[in-house]
Short mmCIF file of C-alpha atoms in Angstrom, two decimals:
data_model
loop_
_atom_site.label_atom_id
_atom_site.label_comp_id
_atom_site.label_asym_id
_atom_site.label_seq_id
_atom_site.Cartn_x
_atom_site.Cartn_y
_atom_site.Cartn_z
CA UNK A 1 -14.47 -24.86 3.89
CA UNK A 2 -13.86 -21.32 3.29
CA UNK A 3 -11.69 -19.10 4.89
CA UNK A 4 -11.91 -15.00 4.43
CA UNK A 5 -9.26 -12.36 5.32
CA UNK A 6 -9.00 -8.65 4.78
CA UNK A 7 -6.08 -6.08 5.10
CA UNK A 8 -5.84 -2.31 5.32
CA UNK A 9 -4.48 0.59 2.89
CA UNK A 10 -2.01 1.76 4.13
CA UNK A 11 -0.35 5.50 4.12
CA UNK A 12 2.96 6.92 4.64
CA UNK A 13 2.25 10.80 6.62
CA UNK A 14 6.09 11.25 6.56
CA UNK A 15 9.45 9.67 6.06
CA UNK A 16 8.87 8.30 2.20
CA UNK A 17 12.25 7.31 0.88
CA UNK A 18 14.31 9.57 3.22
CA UNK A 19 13.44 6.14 5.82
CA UNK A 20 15.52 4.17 3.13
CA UNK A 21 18.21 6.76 4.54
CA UNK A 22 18.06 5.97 8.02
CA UNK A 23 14.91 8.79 8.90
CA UNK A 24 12.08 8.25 11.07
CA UNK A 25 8.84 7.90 9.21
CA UNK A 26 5.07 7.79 10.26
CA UNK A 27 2.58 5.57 8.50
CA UNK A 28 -0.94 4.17 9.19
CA UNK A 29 -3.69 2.27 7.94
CA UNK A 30 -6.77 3.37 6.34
CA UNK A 31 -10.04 2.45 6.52
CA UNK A 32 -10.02 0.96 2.90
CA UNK A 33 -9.60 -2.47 2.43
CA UNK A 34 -8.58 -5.67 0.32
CA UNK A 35 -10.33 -8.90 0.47
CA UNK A 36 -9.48 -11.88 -0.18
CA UNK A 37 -11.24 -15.54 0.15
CA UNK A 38 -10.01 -18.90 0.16
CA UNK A 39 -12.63 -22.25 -0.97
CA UNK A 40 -11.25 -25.53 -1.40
CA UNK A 41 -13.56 -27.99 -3.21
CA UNK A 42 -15.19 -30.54 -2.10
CA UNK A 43 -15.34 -34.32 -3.50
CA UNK A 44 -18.00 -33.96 -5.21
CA UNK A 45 -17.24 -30.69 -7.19
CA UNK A 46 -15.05 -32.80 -8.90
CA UNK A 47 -12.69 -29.70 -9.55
CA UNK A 48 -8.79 -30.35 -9.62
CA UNK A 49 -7.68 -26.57 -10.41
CA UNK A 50 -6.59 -23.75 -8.61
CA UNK A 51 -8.12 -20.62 -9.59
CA UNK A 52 -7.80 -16.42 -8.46
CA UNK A 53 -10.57 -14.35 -9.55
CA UNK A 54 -9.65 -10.63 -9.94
CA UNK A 55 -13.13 -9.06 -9.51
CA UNK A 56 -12.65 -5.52 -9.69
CA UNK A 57 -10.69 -5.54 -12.60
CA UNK A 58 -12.42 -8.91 -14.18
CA UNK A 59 -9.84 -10.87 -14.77
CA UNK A 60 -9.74 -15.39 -13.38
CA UNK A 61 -6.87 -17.51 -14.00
CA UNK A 62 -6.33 -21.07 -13.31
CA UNK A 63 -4.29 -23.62 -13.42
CA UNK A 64 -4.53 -27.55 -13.25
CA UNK A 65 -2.68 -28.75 -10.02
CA UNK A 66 -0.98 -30.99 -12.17
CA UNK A 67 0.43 -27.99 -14.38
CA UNK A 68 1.57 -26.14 -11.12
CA UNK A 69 3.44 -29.50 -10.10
CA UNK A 70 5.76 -29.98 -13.11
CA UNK A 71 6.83 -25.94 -12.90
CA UNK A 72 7.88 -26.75 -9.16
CA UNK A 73 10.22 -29.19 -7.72
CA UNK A 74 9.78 -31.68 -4.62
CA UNK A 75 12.33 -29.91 -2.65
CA UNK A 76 11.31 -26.79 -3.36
CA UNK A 77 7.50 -27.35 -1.35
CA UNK A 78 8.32 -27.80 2.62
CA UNK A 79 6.73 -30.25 4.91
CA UNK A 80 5.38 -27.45 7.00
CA UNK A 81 2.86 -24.51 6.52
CA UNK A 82 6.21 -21.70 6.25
CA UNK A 83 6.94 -20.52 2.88
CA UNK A 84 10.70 -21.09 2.16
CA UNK A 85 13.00 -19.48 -0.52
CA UNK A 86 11.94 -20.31 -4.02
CA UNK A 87 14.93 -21.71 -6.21
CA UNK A 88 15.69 -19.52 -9.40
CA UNK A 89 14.73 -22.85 -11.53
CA UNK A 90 11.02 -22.78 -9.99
CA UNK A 91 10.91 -19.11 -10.15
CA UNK A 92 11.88 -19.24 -14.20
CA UNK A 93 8.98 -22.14 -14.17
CA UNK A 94 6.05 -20.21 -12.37
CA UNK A 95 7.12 -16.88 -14.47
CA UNK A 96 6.45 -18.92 -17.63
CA UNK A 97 3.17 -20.18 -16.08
CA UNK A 98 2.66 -16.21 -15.77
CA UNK A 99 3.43 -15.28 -19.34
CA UNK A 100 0.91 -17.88 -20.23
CA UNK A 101 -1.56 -15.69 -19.12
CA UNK A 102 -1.71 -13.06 -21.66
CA UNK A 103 -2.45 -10.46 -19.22
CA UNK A 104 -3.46 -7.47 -20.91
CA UNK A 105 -0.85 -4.80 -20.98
CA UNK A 106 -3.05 -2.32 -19.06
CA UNK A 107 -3.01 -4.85 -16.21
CA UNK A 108 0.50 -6.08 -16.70
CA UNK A 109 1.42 -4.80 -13.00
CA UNK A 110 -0.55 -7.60 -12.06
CA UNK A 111 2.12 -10.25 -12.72
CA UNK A 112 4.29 -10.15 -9.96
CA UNK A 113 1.47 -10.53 -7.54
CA UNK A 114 0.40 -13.62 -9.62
CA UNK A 115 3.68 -14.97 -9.48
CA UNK A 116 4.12 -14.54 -5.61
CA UNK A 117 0.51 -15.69 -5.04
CA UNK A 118 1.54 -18.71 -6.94
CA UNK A 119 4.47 -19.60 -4.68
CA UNK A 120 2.81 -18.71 -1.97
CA UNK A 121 -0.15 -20.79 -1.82
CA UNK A 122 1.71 -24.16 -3.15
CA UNK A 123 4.43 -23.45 0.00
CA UNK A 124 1.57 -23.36 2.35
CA UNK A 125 -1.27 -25.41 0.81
CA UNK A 126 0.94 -28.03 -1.22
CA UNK A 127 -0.83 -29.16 -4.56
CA UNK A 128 -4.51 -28.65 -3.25
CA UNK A 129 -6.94 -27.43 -5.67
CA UNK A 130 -8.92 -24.48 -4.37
CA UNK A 131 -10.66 -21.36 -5.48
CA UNK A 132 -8.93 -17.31 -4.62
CA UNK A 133 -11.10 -14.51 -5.06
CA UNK A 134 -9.46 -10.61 -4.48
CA UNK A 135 -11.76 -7.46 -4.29
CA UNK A 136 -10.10 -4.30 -3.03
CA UNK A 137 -11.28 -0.79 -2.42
CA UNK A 138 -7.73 0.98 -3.09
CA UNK A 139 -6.95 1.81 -6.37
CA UNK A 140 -4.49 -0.33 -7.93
CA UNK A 141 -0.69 0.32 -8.35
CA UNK A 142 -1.13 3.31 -6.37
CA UNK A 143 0.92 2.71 -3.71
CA UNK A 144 -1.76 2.04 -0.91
CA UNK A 145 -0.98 -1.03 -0.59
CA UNK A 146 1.78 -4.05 -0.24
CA UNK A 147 5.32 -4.63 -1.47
CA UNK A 148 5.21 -6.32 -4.68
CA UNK A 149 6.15 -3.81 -7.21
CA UNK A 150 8.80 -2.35 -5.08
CA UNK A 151 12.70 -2.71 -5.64
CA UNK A 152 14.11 -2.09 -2.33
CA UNK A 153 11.09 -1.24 0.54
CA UNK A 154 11.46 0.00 3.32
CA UNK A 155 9.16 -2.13 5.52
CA UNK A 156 6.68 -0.25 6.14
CA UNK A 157 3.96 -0.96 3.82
CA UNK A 158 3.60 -4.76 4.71
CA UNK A 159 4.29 -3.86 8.52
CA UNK A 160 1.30 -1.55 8.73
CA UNK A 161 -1.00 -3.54 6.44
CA UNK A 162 -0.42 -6.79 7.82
CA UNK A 163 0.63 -7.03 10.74
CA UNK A 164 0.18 -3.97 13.04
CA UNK A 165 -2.26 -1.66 12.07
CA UNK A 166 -3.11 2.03 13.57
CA UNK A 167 -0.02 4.26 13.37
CA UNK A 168 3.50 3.34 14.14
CA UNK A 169 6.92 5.37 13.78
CA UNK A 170 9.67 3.31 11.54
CA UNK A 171 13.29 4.16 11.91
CA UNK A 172 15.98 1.40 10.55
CA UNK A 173 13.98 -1.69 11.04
CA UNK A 174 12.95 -0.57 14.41
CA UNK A 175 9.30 0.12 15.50
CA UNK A 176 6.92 1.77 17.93
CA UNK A 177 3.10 2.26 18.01
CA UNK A 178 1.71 5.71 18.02
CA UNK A 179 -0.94 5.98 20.66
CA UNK A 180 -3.85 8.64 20.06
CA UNK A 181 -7.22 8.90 20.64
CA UNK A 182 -7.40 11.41 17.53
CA UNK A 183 -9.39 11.05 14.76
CA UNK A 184 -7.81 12.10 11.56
CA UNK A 185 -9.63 12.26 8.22
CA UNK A 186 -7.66 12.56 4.37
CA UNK A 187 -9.39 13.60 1.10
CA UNK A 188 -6.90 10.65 -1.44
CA UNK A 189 -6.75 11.59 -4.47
CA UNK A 190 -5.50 9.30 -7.48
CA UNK A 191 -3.54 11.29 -9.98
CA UNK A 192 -4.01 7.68 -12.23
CA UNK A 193 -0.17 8.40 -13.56
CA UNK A 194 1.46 4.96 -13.39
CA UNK A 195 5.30 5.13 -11.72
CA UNK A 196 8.07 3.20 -11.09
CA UNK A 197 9.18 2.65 -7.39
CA UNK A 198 12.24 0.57 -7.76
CA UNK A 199 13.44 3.46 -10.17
CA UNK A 200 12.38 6.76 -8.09
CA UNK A 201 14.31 5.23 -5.32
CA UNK A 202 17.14 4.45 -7.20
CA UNK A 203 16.76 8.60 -8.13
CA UNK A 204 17.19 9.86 -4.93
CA UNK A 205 20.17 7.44 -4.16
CA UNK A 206 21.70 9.00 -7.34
CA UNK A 207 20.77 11.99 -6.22
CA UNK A 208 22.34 11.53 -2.56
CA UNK A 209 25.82 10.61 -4.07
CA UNK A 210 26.03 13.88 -6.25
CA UNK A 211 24.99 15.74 -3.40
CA UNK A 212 25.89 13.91 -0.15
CA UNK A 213 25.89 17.19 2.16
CA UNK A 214 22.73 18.71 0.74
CA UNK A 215 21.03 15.62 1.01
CA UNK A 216 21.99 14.69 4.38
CA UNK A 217 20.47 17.85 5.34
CA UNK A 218 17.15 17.20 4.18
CA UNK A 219 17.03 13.57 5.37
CA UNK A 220 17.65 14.93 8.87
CA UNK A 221 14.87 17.91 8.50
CA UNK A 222 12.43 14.47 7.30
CA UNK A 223 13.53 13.15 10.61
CA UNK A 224 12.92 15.83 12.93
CA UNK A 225 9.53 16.37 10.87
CA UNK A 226 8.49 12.95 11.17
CA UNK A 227 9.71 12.66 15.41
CA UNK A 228 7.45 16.39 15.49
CA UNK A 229 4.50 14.82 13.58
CA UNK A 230 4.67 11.16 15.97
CA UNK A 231 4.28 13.68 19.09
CA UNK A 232 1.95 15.78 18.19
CA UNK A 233 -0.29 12.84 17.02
CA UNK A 234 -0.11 11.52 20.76
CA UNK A 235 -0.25 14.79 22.29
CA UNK A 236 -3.87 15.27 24.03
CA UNK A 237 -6.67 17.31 22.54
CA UNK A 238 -9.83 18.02 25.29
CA UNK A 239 -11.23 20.54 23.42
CA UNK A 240 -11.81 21.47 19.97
CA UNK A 241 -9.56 24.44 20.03
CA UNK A 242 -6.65 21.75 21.08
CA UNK A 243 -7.59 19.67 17.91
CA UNK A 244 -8.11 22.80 15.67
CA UNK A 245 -3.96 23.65 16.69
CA UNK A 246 -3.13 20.06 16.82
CA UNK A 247 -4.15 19.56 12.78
CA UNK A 248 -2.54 22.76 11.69
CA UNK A 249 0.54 21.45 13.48
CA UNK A 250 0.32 18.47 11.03
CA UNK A 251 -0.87 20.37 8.11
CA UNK A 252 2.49 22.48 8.84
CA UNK A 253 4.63 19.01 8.94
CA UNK A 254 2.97 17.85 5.87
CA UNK A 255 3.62 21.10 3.72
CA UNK A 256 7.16 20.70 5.02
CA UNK A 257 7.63 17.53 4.29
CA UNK A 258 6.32 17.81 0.68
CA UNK A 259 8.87 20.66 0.41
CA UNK A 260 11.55 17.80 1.08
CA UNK A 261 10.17 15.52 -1.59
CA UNK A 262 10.44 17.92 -3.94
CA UNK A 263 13.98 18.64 -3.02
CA UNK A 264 14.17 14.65 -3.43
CA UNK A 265 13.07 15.13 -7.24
CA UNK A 266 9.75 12.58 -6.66
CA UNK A 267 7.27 15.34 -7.38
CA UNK A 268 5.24 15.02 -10.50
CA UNK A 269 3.37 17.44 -12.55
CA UNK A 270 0.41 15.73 -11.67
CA UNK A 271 1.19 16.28 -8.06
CA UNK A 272 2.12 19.65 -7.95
CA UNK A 273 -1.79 20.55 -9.77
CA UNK A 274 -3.63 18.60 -6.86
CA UNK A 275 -1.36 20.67 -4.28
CA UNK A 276 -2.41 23.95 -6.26
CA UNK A 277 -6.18 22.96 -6.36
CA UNK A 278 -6.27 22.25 -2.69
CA UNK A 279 -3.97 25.28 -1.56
CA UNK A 280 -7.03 27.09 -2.93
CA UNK A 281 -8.91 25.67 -0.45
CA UNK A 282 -6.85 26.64 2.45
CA UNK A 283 -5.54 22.93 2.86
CA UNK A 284 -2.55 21.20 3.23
CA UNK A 285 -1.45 18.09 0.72
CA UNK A 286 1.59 15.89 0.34
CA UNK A 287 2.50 12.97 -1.92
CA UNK A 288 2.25 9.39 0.00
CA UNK A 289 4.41 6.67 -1.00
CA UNK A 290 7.00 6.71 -4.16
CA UNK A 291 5.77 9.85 -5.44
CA UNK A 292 6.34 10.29 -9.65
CA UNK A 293 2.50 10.34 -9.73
CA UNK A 294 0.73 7.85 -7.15
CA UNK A 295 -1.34 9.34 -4.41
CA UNK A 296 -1.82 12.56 -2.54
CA UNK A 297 -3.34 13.03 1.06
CA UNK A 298 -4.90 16.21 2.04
CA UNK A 299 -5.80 16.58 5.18
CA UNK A 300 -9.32 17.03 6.02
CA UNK A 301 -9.62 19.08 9.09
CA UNK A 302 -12.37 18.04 11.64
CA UNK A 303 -14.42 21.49 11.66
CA UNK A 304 -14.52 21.58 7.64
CA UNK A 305 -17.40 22.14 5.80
CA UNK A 306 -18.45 19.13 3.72
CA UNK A 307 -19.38 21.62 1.22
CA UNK A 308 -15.98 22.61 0.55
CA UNK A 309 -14.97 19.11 0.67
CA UNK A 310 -17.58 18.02 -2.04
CA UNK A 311 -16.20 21.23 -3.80
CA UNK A 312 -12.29 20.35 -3.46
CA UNK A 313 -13.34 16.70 -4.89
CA UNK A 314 -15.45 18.00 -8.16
CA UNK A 315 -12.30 20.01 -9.01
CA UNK A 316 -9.62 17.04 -8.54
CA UNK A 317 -11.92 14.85 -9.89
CA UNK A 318 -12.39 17.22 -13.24
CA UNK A 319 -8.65 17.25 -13.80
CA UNK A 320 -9.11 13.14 -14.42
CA UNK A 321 -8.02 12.16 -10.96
CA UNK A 322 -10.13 10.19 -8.59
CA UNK A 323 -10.74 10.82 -4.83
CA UNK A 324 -10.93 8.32 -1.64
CA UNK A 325 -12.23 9.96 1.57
CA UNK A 326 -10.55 7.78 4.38
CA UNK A 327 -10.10 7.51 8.01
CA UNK A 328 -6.53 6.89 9.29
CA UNK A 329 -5.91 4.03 12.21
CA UNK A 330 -7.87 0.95 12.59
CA UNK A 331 -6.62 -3.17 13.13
CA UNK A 332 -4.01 -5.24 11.04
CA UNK A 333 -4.86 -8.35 8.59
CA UNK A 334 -8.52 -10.32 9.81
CA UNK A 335 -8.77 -13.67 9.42
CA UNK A 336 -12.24 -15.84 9.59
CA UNK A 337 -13.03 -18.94 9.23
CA UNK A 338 -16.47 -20.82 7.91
CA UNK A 339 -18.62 -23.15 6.08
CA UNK A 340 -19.09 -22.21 2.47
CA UNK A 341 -22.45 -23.35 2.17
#
């Protein structure tokens, strides 16, 4: 039997790290997507491993079952289908089974997700041997996807890309679904610099203590940005005058809220030259997700040329970064189930 499943991308329009602070943020998914199958054997394939194939970056590991059972103890695999906490004695066991690997240093981000794949699948599955394949269309590390590499997230990412979908506003743990009928389009662009999330956060906590009363000023302007942006997402548009205003209104709340992340010290150099090549073009661009490097969004208004969009891309895409187009919204995790043969 085999058993498929995608997810969305996901993007943060407004609220990165100032929602660690207690502001509102907005995030959606894109139309970008990982996939991932599941095989298990059959009798006759005679196959007693468990193996995850890495396709876009061509990379398989596997392990014999019998391996992954002396790294993890009885107690530690539960009775039902619900992942429980992993004891720090497993955990030291599958992070050797890890290091075994040798996974080049180019790639090395890929660990983690190894590890938690690892005690993932033997909490669910048990000691079943079985075949994992992963292809995505986001770039990886860039912060478009899931929580693995972060230190302290906010939420958001696996909320959006796994459960919800669409758009929803995030404030302190709490939740609501942005309704809109509006179709929103963003030029991505990869600025390929690698960054640190767990250590950019910890910046603008540091920062925040030196300057508690500055700060608290600009998490409060991300808030009202982010409450502005949620409302005039769900605000109607009959016409295409209405949805000419409505995206400069958003273009505005993104330049803003860039402003904010610079005040936050998560720019990048690399940043700041994809938000002077697109300023060229008349458009608005803001950092999505950690910042330090990462992704950009630039919003691609409905009545622009794709000339100028073609042109915008050649010159991002000259400076060594590479562009996604993408549409915003769109379903949650998808699950199907079938005969391999």
């Amino acid at each position: 039997m085999e058993v498929k499943a995608r997810a969305p991308g996901k993007i943060i329009l407004s609220g990165e790290h100032a929602v660690v602070h207690g502001s509102t943020a907005v995030a959606s998914s894109i139309d970008l997507y990982t996939y991932v199958s599941l095989r298990f054997p059959t009798p006759s394939d005679n196959d007693d491993a468990l193996r995850l194939q890495f396709k876009d970056v061509g990379l398989e590991f596997s392990w014999p079952i019998g391996r992954i059972k002396e790294a993890l103890s009885e107690k530690d695999i539960p009775n039902s289908s619900v992942p429980t906490s992993c004891s720090i004695e497993s955990l030291r066991s599958l992070a050797a089974l890890v290091d075994e690997l040798k996974i080049p240093e180019a790639k090395i981000g890929l660990g983690a997700g190894v590890l938690a794949f690892l005690w993932l699948y033997s909490s669910i599955q048990g000691y079943k041997p079985a075949t994992v394949v992963i292809t995505s269309e986001l770039p990886l590390g860039s912060g478009l996807g899931e929580k693995i590499i972060h230190g302290k997230p906010s939420g958001i990412d696996n909320t959006v890309s796994t459960h919800y979908g669409n758009m929803i506003k995030f404030k302190s743990g709490s939740l609501t679904r942005i309704k809109t009928n509006m179709t929103l389009k963003m030029l991505i662009t990869n600025t390929k610099v690698g960054r640190n999330t767990k250590a950019l956060v910890a910046g603008v906590s540091e920062r925040t203590l030196r300057h508690p009363e500055a700060m608290a000023s600009v998490f409060n302007a991300v808030d009202s940005i982010s409450t502005d942006m949620a409302t005039i997402i769900q605000s109607p548009a009959p016409d295409d005058l209405s949805l000419t205003e409505k995206e400069s209104k958003i273009e505005e709340s993104m330049e803003m809220n860039q402003g904010l992340l610079q005040c936050m010290g998560v720019s990048h150099a690399s940043i700041e030259t994809v938000l002077r090549t697109t300023l060229k073009y008349k458009l608005a661009s803001k950092l999505t997700g950690a910042g330090g490097g990462g992704c950009v969004l630039t919003l691609l208004p409905t009545l622009l040329s794709g000339t100028v969009v073609d042109k915008v891309t050649s010159e991002l895409e000259s400076c060594g970064f590479h562009c996604l187009t993408a549409a915003i919204g769109g379903n949650g995790v998808e699950i199907c189930f079938g005969d391999s043969s």
